[in-house]
PDB file of C-alpha atoms and ligand atoms in Angstrom:
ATOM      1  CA  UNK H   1     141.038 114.904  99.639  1.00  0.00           C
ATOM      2  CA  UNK H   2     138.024 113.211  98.439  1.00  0.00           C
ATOM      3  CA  UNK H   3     135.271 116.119  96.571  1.00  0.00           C
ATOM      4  CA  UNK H   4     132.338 115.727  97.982  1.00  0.00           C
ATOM      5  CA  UNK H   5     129.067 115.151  96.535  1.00  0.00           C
ATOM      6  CA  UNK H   6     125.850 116.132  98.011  1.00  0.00           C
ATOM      7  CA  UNK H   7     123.006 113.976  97.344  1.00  0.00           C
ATOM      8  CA  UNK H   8     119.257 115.623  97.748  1.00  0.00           C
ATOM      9  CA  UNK H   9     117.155 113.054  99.031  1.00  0.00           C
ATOM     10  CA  UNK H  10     114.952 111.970 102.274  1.00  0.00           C
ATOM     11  CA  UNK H  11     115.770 108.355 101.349  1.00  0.00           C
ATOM     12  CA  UNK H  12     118.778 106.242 103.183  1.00  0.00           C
ATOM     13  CA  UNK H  13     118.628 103.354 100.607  1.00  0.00           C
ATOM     14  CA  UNK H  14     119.294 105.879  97.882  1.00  0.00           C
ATOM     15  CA  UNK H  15     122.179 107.325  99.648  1.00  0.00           C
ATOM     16  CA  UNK H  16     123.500 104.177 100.536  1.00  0.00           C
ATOM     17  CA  UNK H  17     123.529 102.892  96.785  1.00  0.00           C
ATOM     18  CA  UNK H  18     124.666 106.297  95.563  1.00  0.00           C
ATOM     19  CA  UNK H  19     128.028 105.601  98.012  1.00  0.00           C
ATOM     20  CA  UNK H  20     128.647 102.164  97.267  1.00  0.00           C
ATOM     21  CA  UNK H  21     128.362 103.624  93.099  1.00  0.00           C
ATOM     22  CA  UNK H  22     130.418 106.697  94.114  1.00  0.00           C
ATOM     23  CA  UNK H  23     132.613 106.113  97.003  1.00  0.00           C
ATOM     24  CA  UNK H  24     135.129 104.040  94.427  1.00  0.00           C
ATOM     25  CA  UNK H  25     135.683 106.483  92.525  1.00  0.00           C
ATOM     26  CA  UNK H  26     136.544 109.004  95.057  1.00  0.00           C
ATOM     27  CA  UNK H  27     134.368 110.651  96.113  1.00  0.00           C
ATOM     28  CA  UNK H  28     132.136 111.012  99.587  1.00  0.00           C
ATOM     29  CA  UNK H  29     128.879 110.881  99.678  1.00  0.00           C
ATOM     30  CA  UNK H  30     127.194 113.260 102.113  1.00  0.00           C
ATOM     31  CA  UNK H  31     122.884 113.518 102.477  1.00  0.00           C
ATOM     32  CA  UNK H  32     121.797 116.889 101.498  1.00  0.00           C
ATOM     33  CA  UNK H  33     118.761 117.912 104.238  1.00  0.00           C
ATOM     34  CA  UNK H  34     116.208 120.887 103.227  1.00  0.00           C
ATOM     35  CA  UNK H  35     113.256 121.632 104.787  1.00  0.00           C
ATOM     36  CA  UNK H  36     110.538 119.845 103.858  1.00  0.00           C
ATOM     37  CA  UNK H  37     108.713 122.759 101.449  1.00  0.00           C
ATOM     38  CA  UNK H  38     112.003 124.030 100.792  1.00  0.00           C
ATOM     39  CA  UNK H  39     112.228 122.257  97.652  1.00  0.00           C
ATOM     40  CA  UNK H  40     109.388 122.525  94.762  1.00  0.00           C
ATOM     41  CA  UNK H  41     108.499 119.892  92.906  1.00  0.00           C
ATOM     42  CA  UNK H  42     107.742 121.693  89.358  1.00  0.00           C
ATOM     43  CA  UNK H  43     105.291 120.786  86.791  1.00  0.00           C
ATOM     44  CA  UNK H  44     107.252 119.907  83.873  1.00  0.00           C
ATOM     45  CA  UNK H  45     106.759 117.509  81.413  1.00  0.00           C
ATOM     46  CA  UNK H  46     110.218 115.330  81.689  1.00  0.00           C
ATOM     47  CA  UNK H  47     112.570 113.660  84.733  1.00  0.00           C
ATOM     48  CA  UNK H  48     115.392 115.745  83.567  1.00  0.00           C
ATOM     49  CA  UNK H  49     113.163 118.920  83.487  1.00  0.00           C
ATOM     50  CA  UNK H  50     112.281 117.934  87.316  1.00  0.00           C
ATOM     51  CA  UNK H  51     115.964 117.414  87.920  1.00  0.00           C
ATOM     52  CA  UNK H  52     117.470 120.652  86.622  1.00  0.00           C
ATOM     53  CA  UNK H  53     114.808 122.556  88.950  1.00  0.00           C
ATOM     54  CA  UNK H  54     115.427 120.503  92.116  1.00  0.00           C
ATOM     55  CA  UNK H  55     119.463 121.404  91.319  1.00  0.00           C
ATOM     56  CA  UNK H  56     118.825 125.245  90.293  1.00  0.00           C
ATOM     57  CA  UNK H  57     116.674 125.126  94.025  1.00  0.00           C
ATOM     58  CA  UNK H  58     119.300 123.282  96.215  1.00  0.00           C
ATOM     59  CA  UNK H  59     122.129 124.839  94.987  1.00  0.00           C
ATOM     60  CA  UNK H  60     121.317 127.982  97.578  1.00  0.00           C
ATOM     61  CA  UNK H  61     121.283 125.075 100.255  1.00  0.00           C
ATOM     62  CA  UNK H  62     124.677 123.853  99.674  1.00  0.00           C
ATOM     63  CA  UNK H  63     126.443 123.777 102.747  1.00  0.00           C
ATOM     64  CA  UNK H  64     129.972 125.562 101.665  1.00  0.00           C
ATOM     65  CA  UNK H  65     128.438 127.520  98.649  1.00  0.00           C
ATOM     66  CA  UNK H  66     128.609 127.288  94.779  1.00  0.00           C
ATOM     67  CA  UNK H  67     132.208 127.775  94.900  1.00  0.00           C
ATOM     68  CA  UNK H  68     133.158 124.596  97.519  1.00  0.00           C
ATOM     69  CA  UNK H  69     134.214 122.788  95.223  1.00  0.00           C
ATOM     70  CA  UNK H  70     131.830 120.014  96.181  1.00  0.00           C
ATOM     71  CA  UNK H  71     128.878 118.505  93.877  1.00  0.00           C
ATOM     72  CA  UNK H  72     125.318 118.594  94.151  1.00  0.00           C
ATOM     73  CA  UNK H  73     123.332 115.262  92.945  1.00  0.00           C
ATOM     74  CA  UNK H  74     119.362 114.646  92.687  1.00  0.00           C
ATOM     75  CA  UNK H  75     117.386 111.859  91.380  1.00  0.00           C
ATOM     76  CA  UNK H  76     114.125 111.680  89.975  1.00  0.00           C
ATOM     77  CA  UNK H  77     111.853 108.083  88.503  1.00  0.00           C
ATOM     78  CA  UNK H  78     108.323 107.603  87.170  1.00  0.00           C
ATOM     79  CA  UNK H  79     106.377 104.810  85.926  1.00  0.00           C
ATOM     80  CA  UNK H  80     105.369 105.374  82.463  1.00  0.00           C
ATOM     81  CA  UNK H  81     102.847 103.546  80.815  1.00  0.00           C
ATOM     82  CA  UNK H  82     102.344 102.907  77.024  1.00  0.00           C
ATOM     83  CA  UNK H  83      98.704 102.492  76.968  1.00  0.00           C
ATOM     84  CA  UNK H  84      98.115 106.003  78.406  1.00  0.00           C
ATOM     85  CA  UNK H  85     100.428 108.094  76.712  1.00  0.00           C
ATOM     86  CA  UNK H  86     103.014 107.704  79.214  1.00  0.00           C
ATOM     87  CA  UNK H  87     100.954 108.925  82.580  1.00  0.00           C
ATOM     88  CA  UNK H  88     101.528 109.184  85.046  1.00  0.00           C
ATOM     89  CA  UNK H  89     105.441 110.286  84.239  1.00  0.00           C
ATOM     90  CA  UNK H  90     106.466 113.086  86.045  1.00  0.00           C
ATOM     91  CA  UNK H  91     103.462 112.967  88.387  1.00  0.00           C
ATOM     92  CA  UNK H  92     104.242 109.143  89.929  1.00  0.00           C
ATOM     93  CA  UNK H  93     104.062 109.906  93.505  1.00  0.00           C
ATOM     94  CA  UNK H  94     101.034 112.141  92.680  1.00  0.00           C
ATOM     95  CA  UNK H  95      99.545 109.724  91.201  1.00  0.00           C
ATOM     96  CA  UNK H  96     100.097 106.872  93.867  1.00  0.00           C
ATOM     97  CA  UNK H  97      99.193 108.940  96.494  1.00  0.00           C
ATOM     98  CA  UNK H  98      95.722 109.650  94.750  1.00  0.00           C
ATOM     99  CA  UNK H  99      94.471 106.703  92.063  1.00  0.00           C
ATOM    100  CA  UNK H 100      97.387 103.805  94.061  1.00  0.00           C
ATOM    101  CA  UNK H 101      97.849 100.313  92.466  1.00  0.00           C
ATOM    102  CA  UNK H 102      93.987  99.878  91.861  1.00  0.00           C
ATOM    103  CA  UNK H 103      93.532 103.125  90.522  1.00  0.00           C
ATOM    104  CA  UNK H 104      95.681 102.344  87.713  1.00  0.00           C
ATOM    105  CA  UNK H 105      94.292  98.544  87.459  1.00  0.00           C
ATOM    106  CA  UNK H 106      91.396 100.033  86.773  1.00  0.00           C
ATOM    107  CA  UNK H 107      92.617 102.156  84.068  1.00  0.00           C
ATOM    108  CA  UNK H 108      93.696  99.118  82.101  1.00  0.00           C
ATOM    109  CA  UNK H 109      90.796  97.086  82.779  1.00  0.00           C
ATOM    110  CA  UNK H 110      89.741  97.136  79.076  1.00  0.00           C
ATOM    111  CA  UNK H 111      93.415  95.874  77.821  1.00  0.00           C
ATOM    112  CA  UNK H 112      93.620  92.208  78.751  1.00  0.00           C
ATOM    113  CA  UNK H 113      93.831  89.049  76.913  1.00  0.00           C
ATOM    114  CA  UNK H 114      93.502  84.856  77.460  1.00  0.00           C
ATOM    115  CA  UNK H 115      97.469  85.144  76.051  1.00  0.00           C
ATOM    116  CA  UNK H 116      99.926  86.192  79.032  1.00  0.00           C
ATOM    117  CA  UNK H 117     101.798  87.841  76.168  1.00  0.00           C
ATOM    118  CA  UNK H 118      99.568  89.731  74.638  1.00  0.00           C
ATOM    119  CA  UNK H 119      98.467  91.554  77.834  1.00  0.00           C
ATOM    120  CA  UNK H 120     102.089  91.766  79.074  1.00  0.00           C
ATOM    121  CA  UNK H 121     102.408  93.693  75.517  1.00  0.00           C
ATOM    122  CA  UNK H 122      99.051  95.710  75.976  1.00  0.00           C
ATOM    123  CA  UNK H 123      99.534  96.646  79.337  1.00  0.00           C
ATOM    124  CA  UNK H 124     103.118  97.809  78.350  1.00  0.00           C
ATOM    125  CA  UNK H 125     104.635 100.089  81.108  1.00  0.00           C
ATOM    126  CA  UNK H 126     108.611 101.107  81.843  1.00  0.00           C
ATOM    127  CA  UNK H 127     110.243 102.638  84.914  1.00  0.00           C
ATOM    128  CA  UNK H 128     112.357 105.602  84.281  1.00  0.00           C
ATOM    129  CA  UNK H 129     114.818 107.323  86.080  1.00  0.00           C
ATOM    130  CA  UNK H 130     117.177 110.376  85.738  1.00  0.00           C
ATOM    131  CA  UNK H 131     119.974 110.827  87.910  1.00  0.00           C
ATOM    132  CA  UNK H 132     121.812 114.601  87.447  1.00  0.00           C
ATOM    133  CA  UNK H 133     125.221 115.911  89.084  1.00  0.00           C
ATOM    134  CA  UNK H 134     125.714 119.899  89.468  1.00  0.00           C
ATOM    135  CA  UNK H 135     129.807 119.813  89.595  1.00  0.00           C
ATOM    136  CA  UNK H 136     131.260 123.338  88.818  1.00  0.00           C
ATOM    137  CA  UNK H 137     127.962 125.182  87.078  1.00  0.00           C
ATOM    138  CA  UNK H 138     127.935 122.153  84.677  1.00  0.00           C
ATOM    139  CA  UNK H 139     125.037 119.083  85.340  1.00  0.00           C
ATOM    140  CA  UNK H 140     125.593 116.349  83.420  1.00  0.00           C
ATOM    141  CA  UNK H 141     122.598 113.629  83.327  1.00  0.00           C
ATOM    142  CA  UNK H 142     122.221 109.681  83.426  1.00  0.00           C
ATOM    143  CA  UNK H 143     119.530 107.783  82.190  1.00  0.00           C
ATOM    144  CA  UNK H 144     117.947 104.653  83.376  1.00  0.00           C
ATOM    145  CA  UNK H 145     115.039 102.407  82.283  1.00  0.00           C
ATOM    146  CA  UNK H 146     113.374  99.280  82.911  1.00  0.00           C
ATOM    147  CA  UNK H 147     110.515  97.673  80.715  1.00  0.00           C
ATOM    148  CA  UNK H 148     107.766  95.676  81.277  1.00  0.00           C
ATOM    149  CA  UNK H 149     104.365  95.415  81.999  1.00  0.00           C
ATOM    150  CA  UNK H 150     101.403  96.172  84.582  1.00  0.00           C
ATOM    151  CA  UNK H 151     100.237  92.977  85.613  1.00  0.00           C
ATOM    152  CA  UNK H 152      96.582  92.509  86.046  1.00  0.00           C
ATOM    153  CA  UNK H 153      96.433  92.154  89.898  1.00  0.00           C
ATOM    154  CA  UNK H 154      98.353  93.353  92.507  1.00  0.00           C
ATOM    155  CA  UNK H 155     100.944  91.414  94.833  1.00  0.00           C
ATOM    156  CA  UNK H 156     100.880  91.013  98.335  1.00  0.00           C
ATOM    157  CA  UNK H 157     104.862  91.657  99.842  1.00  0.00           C
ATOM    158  CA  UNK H 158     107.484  94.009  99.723  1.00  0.00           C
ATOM    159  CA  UNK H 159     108.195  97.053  97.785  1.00  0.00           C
ATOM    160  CA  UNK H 160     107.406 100.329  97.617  1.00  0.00           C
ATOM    161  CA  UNK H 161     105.222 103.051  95.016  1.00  0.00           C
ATOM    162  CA  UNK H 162     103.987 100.655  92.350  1.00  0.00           C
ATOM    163  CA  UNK H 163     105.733  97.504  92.744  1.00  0.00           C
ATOM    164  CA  UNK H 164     102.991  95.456  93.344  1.00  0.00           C
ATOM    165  CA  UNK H 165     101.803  95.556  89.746  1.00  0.00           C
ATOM    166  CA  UNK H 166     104.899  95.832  87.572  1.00  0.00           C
ATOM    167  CA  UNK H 167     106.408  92.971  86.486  1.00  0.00           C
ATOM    168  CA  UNK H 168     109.481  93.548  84.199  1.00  0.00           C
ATOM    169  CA  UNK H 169     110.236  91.776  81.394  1.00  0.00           C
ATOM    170  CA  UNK H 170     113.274  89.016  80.967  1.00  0.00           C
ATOM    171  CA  UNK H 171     117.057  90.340  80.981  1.00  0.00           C
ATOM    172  CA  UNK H 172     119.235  88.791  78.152  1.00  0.00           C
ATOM    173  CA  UNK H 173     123.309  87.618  79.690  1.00  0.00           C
ATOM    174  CA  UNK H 174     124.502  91.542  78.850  1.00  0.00           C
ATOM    175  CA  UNK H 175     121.684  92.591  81.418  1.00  0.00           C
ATOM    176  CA  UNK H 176     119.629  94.248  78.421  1.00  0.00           C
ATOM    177  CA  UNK H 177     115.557  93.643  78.774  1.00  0.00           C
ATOM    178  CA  UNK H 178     113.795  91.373  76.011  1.00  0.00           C
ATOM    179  CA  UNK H 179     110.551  91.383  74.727  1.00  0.00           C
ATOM    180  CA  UNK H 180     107.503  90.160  76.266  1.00  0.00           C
ATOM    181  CA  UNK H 181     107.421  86.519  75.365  1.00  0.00           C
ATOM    182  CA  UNK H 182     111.115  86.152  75.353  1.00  0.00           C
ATOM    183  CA  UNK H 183     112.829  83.849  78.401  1.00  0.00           C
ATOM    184  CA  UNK H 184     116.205  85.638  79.210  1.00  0.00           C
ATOM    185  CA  UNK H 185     118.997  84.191  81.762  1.00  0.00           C
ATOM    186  CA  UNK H 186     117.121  86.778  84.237  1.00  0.00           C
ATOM    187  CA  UNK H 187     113.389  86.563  84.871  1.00  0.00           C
ATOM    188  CA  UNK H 188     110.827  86.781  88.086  1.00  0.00           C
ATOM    189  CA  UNK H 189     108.797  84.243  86.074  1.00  0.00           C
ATOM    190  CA  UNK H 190     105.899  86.541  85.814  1.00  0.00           C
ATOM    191  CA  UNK H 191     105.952  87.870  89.666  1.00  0.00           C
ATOM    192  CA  UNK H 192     105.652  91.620  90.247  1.00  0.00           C
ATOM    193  CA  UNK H 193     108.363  93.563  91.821  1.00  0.00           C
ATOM    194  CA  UNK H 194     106.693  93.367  94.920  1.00  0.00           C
ATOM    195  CA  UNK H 195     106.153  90.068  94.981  1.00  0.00           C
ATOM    196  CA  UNK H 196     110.348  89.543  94.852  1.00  0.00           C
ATOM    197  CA  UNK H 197     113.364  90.424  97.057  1.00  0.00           C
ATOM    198  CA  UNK H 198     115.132  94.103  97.245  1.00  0.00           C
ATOM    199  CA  UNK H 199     118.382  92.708  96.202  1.00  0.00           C
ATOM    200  CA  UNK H 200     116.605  90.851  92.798  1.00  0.00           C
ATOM    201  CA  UNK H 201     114.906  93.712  92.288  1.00  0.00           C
ATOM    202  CA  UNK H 202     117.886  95.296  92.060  1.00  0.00           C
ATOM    203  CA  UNK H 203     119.463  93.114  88.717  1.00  0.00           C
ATOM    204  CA  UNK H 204     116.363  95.259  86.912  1.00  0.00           C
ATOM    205  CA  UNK H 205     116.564  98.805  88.420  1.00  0.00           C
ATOM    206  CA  UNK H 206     115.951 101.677  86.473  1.00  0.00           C
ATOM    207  CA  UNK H 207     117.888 103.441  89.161  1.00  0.00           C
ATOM    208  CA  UNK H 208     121.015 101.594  89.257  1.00  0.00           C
ATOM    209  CA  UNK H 209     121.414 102.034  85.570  1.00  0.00           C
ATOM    210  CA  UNK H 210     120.901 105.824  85.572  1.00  0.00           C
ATOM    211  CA  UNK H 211     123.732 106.262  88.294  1.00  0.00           C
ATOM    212  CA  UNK H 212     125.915 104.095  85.885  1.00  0.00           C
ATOM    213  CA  UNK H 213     125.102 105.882  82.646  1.00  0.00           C
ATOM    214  CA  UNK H 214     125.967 109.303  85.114  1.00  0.00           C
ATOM    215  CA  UNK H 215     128.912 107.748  86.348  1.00  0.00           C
ATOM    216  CA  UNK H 216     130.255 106.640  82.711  1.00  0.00           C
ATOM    217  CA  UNK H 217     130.921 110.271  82.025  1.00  0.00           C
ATOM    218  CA  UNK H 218     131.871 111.126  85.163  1.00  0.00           C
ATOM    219  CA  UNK H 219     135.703 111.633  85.662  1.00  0.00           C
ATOM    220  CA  UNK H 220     137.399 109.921  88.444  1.00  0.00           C
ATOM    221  CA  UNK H 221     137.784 112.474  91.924  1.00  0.00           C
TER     222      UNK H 221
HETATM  223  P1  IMP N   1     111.073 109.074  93.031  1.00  0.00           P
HETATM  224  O1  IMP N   1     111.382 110.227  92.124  1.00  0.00           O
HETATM  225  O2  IMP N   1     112.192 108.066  93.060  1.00  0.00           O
HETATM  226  O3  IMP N   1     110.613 109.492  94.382  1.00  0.00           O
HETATM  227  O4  IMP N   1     109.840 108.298  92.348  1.00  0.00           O
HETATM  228  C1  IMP N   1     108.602 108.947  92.118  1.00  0.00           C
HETATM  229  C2  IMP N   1     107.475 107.953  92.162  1.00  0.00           C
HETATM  230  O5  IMP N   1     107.596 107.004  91.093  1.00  0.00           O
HETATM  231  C3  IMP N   1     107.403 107.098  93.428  1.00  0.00           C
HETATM  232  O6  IMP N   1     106.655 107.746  94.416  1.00  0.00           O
HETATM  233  C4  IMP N   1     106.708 105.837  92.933  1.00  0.00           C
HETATM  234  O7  IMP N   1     105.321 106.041  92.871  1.00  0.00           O
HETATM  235  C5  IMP N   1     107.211 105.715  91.502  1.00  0.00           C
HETATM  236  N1  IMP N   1     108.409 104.841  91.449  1.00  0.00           N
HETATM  237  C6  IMP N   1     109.660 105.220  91.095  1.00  0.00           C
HETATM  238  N2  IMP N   1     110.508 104.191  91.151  1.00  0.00           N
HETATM  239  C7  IMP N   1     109.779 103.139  91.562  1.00  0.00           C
HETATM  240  C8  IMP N   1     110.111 101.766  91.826  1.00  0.00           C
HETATM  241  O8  IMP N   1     111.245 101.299  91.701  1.00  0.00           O
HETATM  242  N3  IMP N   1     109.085 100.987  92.228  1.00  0.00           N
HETATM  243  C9  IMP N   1     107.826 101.445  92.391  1.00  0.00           C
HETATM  244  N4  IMP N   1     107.473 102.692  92.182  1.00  0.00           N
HETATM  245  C10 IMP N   1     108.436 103.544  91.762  1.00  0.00           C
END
């Protein structure tokens, strides 16, 4: 019988790309549902310092217990920008509820240049995520990233948090991000993730890759 893994989050796109990552390999996929308040965000200073609380919290809310058998799963991403020391981190949904896309264009109103380049390379930002997996008292972690830049206005379109002013830079054929200035075989040609489709956003997400560095150590069900 597939072991199932329980995945804490309010988001359905999440769980659905969590099950078409997991579902391979064995395994079902089920949405873990708290109470909103249940779960407390805690002031820490890294994504895999969030994670390990959110786990340590939900484990109590596992439907069959500690000792199910089943797995417990969270995920937690931030935008992290260079030119400020890496804020807002750990705080990204703070931070867009409170300062939002301008509120941060305004923050790097003094780093801009003439030279595309050289502001993609002052204004110097990267996506982060951390996905974790409780399975049997163990939680083993997976790290994702994706570089690039704020751009210096926002985008009208899709996306959520702070797409509209992060453009990332260029993949290279193995999928690996270049530096600014370099043309890979995958680029938005300058456009912010908001100003691009889900499924191309997709090619660059910080969030696919830290389910696949997770899932490289994971063992098959
Ligand atoms: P979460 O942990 O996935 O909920 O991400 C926390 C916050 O980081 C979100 O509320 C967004 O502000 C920001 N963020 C994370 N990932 C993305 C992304 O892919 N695009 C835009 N904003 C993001």
């Amino acid at each position: 019988m597939a072991r199932t893994v329980w995945f804490l989050t309010g988001n359905s796109g999440k769980l659905e790309e969590a099950t078409n990552h997991l579902e391979p390999l064995g395994y079902e996929v089920k949405q873990l549902i708290v109470e909103k308040g249940t779960i407390i965000e805690p002031q820490a200073d890294t994504l895999e310092e969030v994670a390990q609380s959110k786990i340590s919290q939900a484990l109590a809310h596992l439907p069959g217990g500690e000792d199910s058998n089943d797995l417990l799963m969270v995920e937690d991403a931030g935008l992290f920008v260079d030119a400020l020391n890496g804020f807002p981190g750990v705080i990204s949904a703070y931070a867009l509820k409170t300062i939002g896309c301008n509120g941060m264009l305004k923050l790097l109103e003094h780093l801009k240049s003439e030279d595309t380049v050289q502001s993609a390379q002052l204004r110097s930002a990267e996506f982060q995520a951390v996905a974790a997996l409780w399975n049997n008292g163990e939680i083993l972690y997976g790290n994702g990233r994706c570089p690039g830049w704020i751009a210096l206005a926002s985008s009208e379109g899709e996306g959520f948090g702070f797409d509209p002013i992060f453009t990332p830079y260029d993949l290279d054929a193995l999928g690996e991000p270049l530096q600014p200035g370099n043309y890979g075989v995958q680029s938005t040609h300058g456009k912010t993730f908001g100003a691009i489709p889900m499924h191309e956003k997709q090619v660059y997400s910080h969030r696919t890759r830290a389910l696949n560095d997770l899932l490289r150590q994971l063992p098959s069900a």
